[in-house]
Amino acid sequence: MLRYLRWAPSMWRSEINTAVLEMLAVQPGERVLDVGAGMGAGSVLAARGGATVVAVEPTPFMRRVLSGRRLLQRDRSRIEVVDGSAEEIPVADDSIDAVWAVNTMHHWVDVQRGVGEIGRVIRPGGRVLLVDEDFHDPAHPDHDRFGGEGSADDHHGFTMVDADAMGTLLSAAGFGDVVAAKRDVGGRPAIVVTATGA
Ligand SMILES: C[S@@+](CC[C@H](N)C(=O)[O-])C[C@H]1O[C@@H](n2cnc3c(N)ncnc32)[C@H](O)[C@@H]1O
């Protein structure tokens, strides 16, 4: 829990989640999925925009914070906080219009299974956006704090996700329009994977 408290301000509201929601162009009435929702930086934004959000989060502490935060939202009826993970998403097949994961890929214990689960729940043509910030890049504004060995905080052992490997996994799993690359998101260097459901 303590390791997450250090991150609390950026998990409550973050430029990267704002940028991700803009990239996904989530529409009112869509059913969307936030994988590893944390304190709900992305979920709350999507609900405000009129989407119905399934916020999947495996850590009980995070679910408690997000459930409390949900109660403060005018749009709370459109946010569902559920116990799950990338590897086990408690959502019906083909039921999601858009899915995102921000700074969670490096936590996934079984990446292939996570990709398979996202493929199962996303509807054909649905949008997928997976982003992990690259704190190791000296251009990242938080590089000195989270950038790895010798930095003030080693980002709780952040292991950089391999964009090529993720792209290969999604293509093999049958996703369409797969692009996996390093690029800026909200002014932050990141590993970014985009795809569409098959
Ligand atoms: C750095 S936080 C990011 C939270 C949120 N996505 C955000 O952008 O603020 C990482 C989150 O991933 C969650 N997580 C850990 N293991 C996971 C898994 N296997 N699948 C999905 N999320 C996971 C953690 O509980 C935590 O809430």
Short mmCIF file of C-alpha atoms and ligand atoms in Angstrom, two decimals:
data_model
loop_
_atom_site.label_atom_id
_atom_site.label_comp_id
_atom_site.label_asym_id
_atom_site.label_seq_id
_atom_site.Cartn_x
_atom_site.Cartn_y
_atom_site.Cartn_z
CA MET A 1 0.00 0.00 0.00
CA LEU A 2 2.78 2.43 0.93
CA ARG A 3 4.40 2.15 -2.48
CA TYR A 4 1.15 3.29 -4.06
CA LEU A 5 0.69 6.21 -1.66
CA ARG A 6 3.83 7.83 -3.08
CA TRP A 7 2.07 7.74 -6.43
CA ALA A 8 -1.28 8.90 -5.15
CA PRO A 9 -1.36 12.41 -6.67
CA SER A 10 -0.57 11.15 -10.18
CA MET A 11 -3.00 8.26 -9.80
CA TRP A 12 -5.85 10.57 -8.84
CA ARG A 13 -5.55 12.79 -11.88
CA SER A 14 -2.91 12.50 -14.59
CA GLU A 15 -2.02 14.05 -17.91
CA ILE A 16 -1.36 10.63 -19.34
CA ASN A 17 -4.89 9.43 -18.60
CA THR A 18 -6.34 12.61 -20.07
CA ALA A 19 -4.27 12.07 -23.22
CA VAL A 20 -5.27 8.41 -23.43
CA LEU A 21 -8.98 9.22 -23.22
CA GLU A 22 -8.54 11.83 -25.96
CA MET A 23 -6.68 9.34 -28.18
CA LEU A 24 -9.42 6.75 -27.71
CA ALA A 25 -12.13 9.33 -28.46
CA VAL A 26 -14.53 7.65 -26.04
CA GLN A 27 -18.13 8.53 -26.93
CA PRO A 28 -21.17 9.03 -24.69
CA GLY A 29 -23.07 5.76 -24.34
CA GLU A 30 -20.06 3.54 -25.03
CA ARG A 31 -19.16 0.72 -22.63
CA VAL A 32 -15.47 1.00 -21.85
CA LEU A 33 -12.92 -0.85 -19.75
CA ASP A 34 -10.08 0.53 -17.61
CA VAL A 35 -7.63 -2.32 -16.91
CA GLY A 36 -5.77 -1.73 -13.65
CA ALA A 37 -7.85 1.37 -12.95
CA GLY A 38 -5.98 2.29 -9.75
CA MET A 39 -7.60 5.34 -8.17
CA GLY A 40 -9.65 5.94 -11.29
CA ALA A 41 -7.88 8.78 -13.09
CA GLY A 42 -9.11 7.42 -16.43
CA SER A 43 -12.39 5.86 -15.26
CA VAL A 44 -13.71 9.08 -13.75
CA LEU A 45 -12.88 11.05 -16.90
CA ALA A 46 -14.61 8.54 -19.17
CA ALA A 47 -17.74 8.51 -17.01
CA ARG A 48 -17.82 12.32 -17.03
CA GLY A 49 -17.75 12.11 -20.82
CA GLY A 50 -20.88 9.95 -20.80
CA ALA A 51 -19.41 6.46 -21.14
CA THR A 52 -20.24 3.51 -18.91
CA VAL A 53 -17.00 2.33 -17.32
CA VAL A 54 -15.92 -1.03 -15.98
CA ALA A 55 -12.94 -0.29 -13.72
CA VAL A 56 -11.04 -3.54 -13.19
CA GLU A 57 -8.54 -3.43 -10.34
CA PRO A 58 -6.82 -6.32 -8.48
CA THR A 59 -5.50 -4.44 -5.42
CA PRO A 60 -8.08 -4.22 -2.59
CA PHE A 61 -6.68 -0.89 -1.34
CA MET A 62 -7.06 0.66 -4.78
CA ARG A 63 -10.58 -0.69 -5.15
CA ARG A 64 -11.49 0.84 -1.79
CA VAL A 65 -10.11 4.25 -2.78
CA LEU A 66 -11.81 4.13 -6.18
CA SER A 67 -15.10 2.91 -4.70
CA GLY A 68 -15.03 5.86 -2.28
CA ARG A 69 -14.14 8.25 -5.07
CA ARG A 70 -16.94 6.83 -7.18
CA LEU A 71 -19.48 7.84 -4.54
CA LEU A 72 -18.35 11.46 -4.91
CA GLN A 73 -19.02 11.45 -8.65
CA ARG A 74 -22.18 12.80 -10.19
CA ASP A 75 -21.75 10.07 -12.83
CA ARG A 76 -21.25 7.27 -10.28
CA SER A 77 -24.03 5.14 -11.76
CA ARG A 78 -21.85 4.79 -14.86
CA ILE A 79 -18.80 3.49 -12.98
CA GLU A 80 -18.57 -0.13 -11.90
CA VAL A 81 -15.55 -1.06 -9.78
CA VAL A 82 -14.74 -4.76 -10.05
CA ASP A 83 -12.16 -7.16 -8.67
CA GLY A 84 -10.10 -8.51 -11.55
CA SER A 85 -6.86 -8.15 -13.44
CA ALA A 86 -5.60 -8.08 -17.01
CA GLU A 87 -5.36 -11.85 -16.78
CA GLU A 88 -8.90 -12.27 -15.47
CA ILE A 89 -11.40 -9.69 -16.66
CA PRO A 90 -14.88 -10.39 -15.25
CA VAL A 91 -16.72 -9.06 -18.29
CA ALA A 92 -18.74 -10.80 -21.02
CA ASP A 93 -17.27 -11.60 -24.45
CA ASP A 94 -17.45 -8.87 -27.14
CA SER A 95 -19.09 -6.42 -24.72
CA ILE A 96 -16.58 -3.54 -24.65
CA ASP A 97 -16.28 -0.68 -27.15
CA ALA A 98 -12.91 0.64 -25.98
CA VAL A 99 -10.29 -0.54 -23.50
CA TRP A 100 -7.20 1.10 -22.07
CA ALA A 101 -4.48 0.26 -19.58
CA VAL A 102 -2.22 3.01 -18.23
CA ASN A 103 0.98 2.08 -16.43
CA THR A 104 -0.19 -1.44 -15.64
CA MET A 105 1.41 -3.60 -18.35
CA HIS A 106 4.62 -3.84 -16.33
CA HIS A 107 2.54 -5.43 -13.53
CA TRP A 108 0.91 -8.13 -15.65
CA VAL A 109 2.13 -11.52 -14.48
CA ASP A 110 0.98 -13.31 -17.63
CA VAL A 111 1.08 -10.89 -20.55
CA GLN A 112 -0.17 -13.43 -23.09
CA ARG A 113 -3.18 -14.19 -20.96
CA GLY A 114 -3.85 -10.48 -20.49
CA VAL A 115 -3.79 -9.93 -24.24
CA GLY A 116 -6.12 -12.91 -24.68
CA GLU A 117 -8.57 -11.54 -22.13
CA ILE A 118 -8.66 -8.12 -23.79
CA GLY A 119 -9.24 -9.87 -27.12
CA ARG A 120 -12.12 -11.82 -25.62
CA VAL A 121 -13.98 -8.82 -24.16
CA ILE A 122 -13.43 -6.23 -26.90
CA ARG A 123 -16.07 -6.18 -29.63
CA PRO A 124 -15.03 -6.47 -33.29
CA GLY A 125 -13.69 -3.05 -34.30
CA GLY A 126 -13.44 -1.90 -30.66
CA ARG A 127 -10.41 0.25 -29.79
CA VAL A 128 -7.48 -0.87 -27.65
CA LEU A 129 -4.85 1.45 -26.17
CA LEU A 130 -2.16 0.17 -23.82
CA VAL A 131 0.37 2.66 -22.47
CA ASP A 132 3.29 2.40 -20.09
CA GLU A 133 5.30 5.54 -19.47
CA ASP A 134 9.03 5.23 -20.16
CA PHE A 135 10.58 6.65 -17.02
CA HIS A 136 13.99 5.42 -18.17
CA ASP A 137 13.96 7.96 -21.00
CA PRO A 138 15.90 11.04 -19.83
CA ALA A 139 13.29 13.15 -21.67
CA HIS A 140 10.60 11.97 -19.26
CA PRO A 141 9.73 14.79 -16.82
CA ASP A 142 9.88 12.31 -13.90
CA HIS A 143 13.04 10.53 -15.05
CA ASP A 144 15.12 11.74 -12.10
CA ARG A 145 12.53 10.48 -9.64
CA PHE A 146 11.40 7.22 -11.22
CA GLY A 147 13.97 6.52 -13.90
CA GLY A 148 15.67 3.49 -12.45
CA GLU A 149 18.90 2.72 -10.66
CA GLY A 150 20.20 5.70 -8.78
CA SER A 151 16.99 7.70 -9.11
CA ALA A 152 15.14 8.93 -6.04
CA ASP A 153 12.52 6.20 -6.40
CA ASP A 154 13.08 3.22 -8.65
CA HIS A 155 9.42 3.13 -9.67
CA HIS A 156 8.84 0.03 -7.55
CA GLY A 157 11.05 -2.07 -9.80
CA PHE A 158 9.48 -0.87 -13.05
CA THR A 159 10.45 -3.25 -15.81
CA MET A 160 10.20 -1.69 -19.21
CA VAL A 161 7.66 -3.33 -21.46
CA ASP A 162 8.97 -4.39 -24.87
CA ALA A 163 6.87 -2.69 -27.54
CA ASP A 164 7.85 -5.15 -30.29
CA ALA A 165 6.99 -8.15 -28.12
CA MET A 166 3.61 -6.66 -27.23
CA GLY A 167 2.89 -5.94 -30.89
CA THR A 168 3.78 -9.50 -31.85
CA LEU A 169 1.53 -10.89 -29.11
CA LEU A 170 -1.46 -8.80 -30.18
CA SER A 171 -1.01 -9.66 -33.85
CA ALA A 172 -0.74 -13.36 -33.00
CA ALA A 173 -3.91 -13.07 -30.91
CA GLY A 174 -5.79 -11.82 -33.99
CA PHE A 175 -6.15 -8.11 -33.21
CA GLY A 176 -6.34 -5.75 -36.18
CA ASP A 177 -4.43 -2.54 -36.95
CA VAL A 178 -1.72 -3.34 -34.41
CA VAL A 179 0.86 -0.59 -33.89
CA ALA A 180 3.34 -0.87 -31.04
CA ALA A 181 6.01 1.76 -30.65
CA LYS A 182 7.72 4.24 -28.41
CA ARG A 183 6.14 7.67 -28.69
CA ASP A 184 5.04 10.66 -26.67
CA VAL A 185 1.68 10.61 -24.90
CA GLY A 186 0.68 13.82 -23.15
CA GLY A 187 4.29 15.02 -23.46
CA ARG A 188 5.67 11.86 -21.86
CA PRO A 189 7.79 9.20 -23.58
CA ALA A 190 5.87 5.92 -23.45
CA ILE A 191 5.45 2.46 -24.89
CA VAL A 192 2.17 2.66 -26.77
CA VAL A 193 0.19 -0.22 -28.25
CA THR A 194 -2.90 0.46 -30.34
CA ALA A 195 -5.12 -2.15 -31.96
CA THR A 196 -8.70 -3.00 -32.83
CA GLY A 197 -10.79 -5.99 -31.80
CA ALA A 198 -11.24 -8.78 -34.33
C1 LIG B 1 0.82 2.68 -11.48
S1 LIG B 1 -0.82 2.12 -11.12
C2 LIG B 1 -1.74 2.84 -12.48
C3 LIG B 1 -3.18 3.00 -12.15
C4 LIG B 1 -4.03 3.72 -13.19
N1 LIG B 1 -4.12 2.94 -14.42
C5 LIG B 1 -3.50 5.09 -13.48
O1 LIG B 1 -3.09 5.35 -14.62
O2 LIG B 1 -3.49 5.92 -12.58
C6 LIG B 1 -0.74 0.40 -11.55
C7 LIG B 1 -2.03 -0.34 -11.26
O3 LIG B 1 -1.97 -1.64 -11.86
C8 LIG B 1 -2.63 -2.53 -11.00
N2 LIG B 1 -2.25 -3.92 -11.33
C9 LIG B 1 -1.36 -4.71 -10.69
N3 LIG B 1 -1.32 -5.92 -11.26
C10 LIG B 1 -2.21 -5.90 -12.29
C11 LIG B 1 -2.64 -6.85 -13.26
N4 LIG B 1 -2.11 -8.08 -13.30
N5 LIG B 1 -3.60 -6.49 -14.14
C12 LIG B 1 -4.11 -5.25 -14.11
N6 LIG B 1 -3.73 -4.30 -13.23
C13 LIG B 1 -2.80 -4.61 -12.33
C14 LIG B 1 -2.22 -2.07 -9.63
O4 LIG B 1 -3.06 -2.58 -8.61
C15 LIG B 1 -2.30 -0.55 -9.79
O5 LIG B 1 -3.57 -0.07 -9.48
#
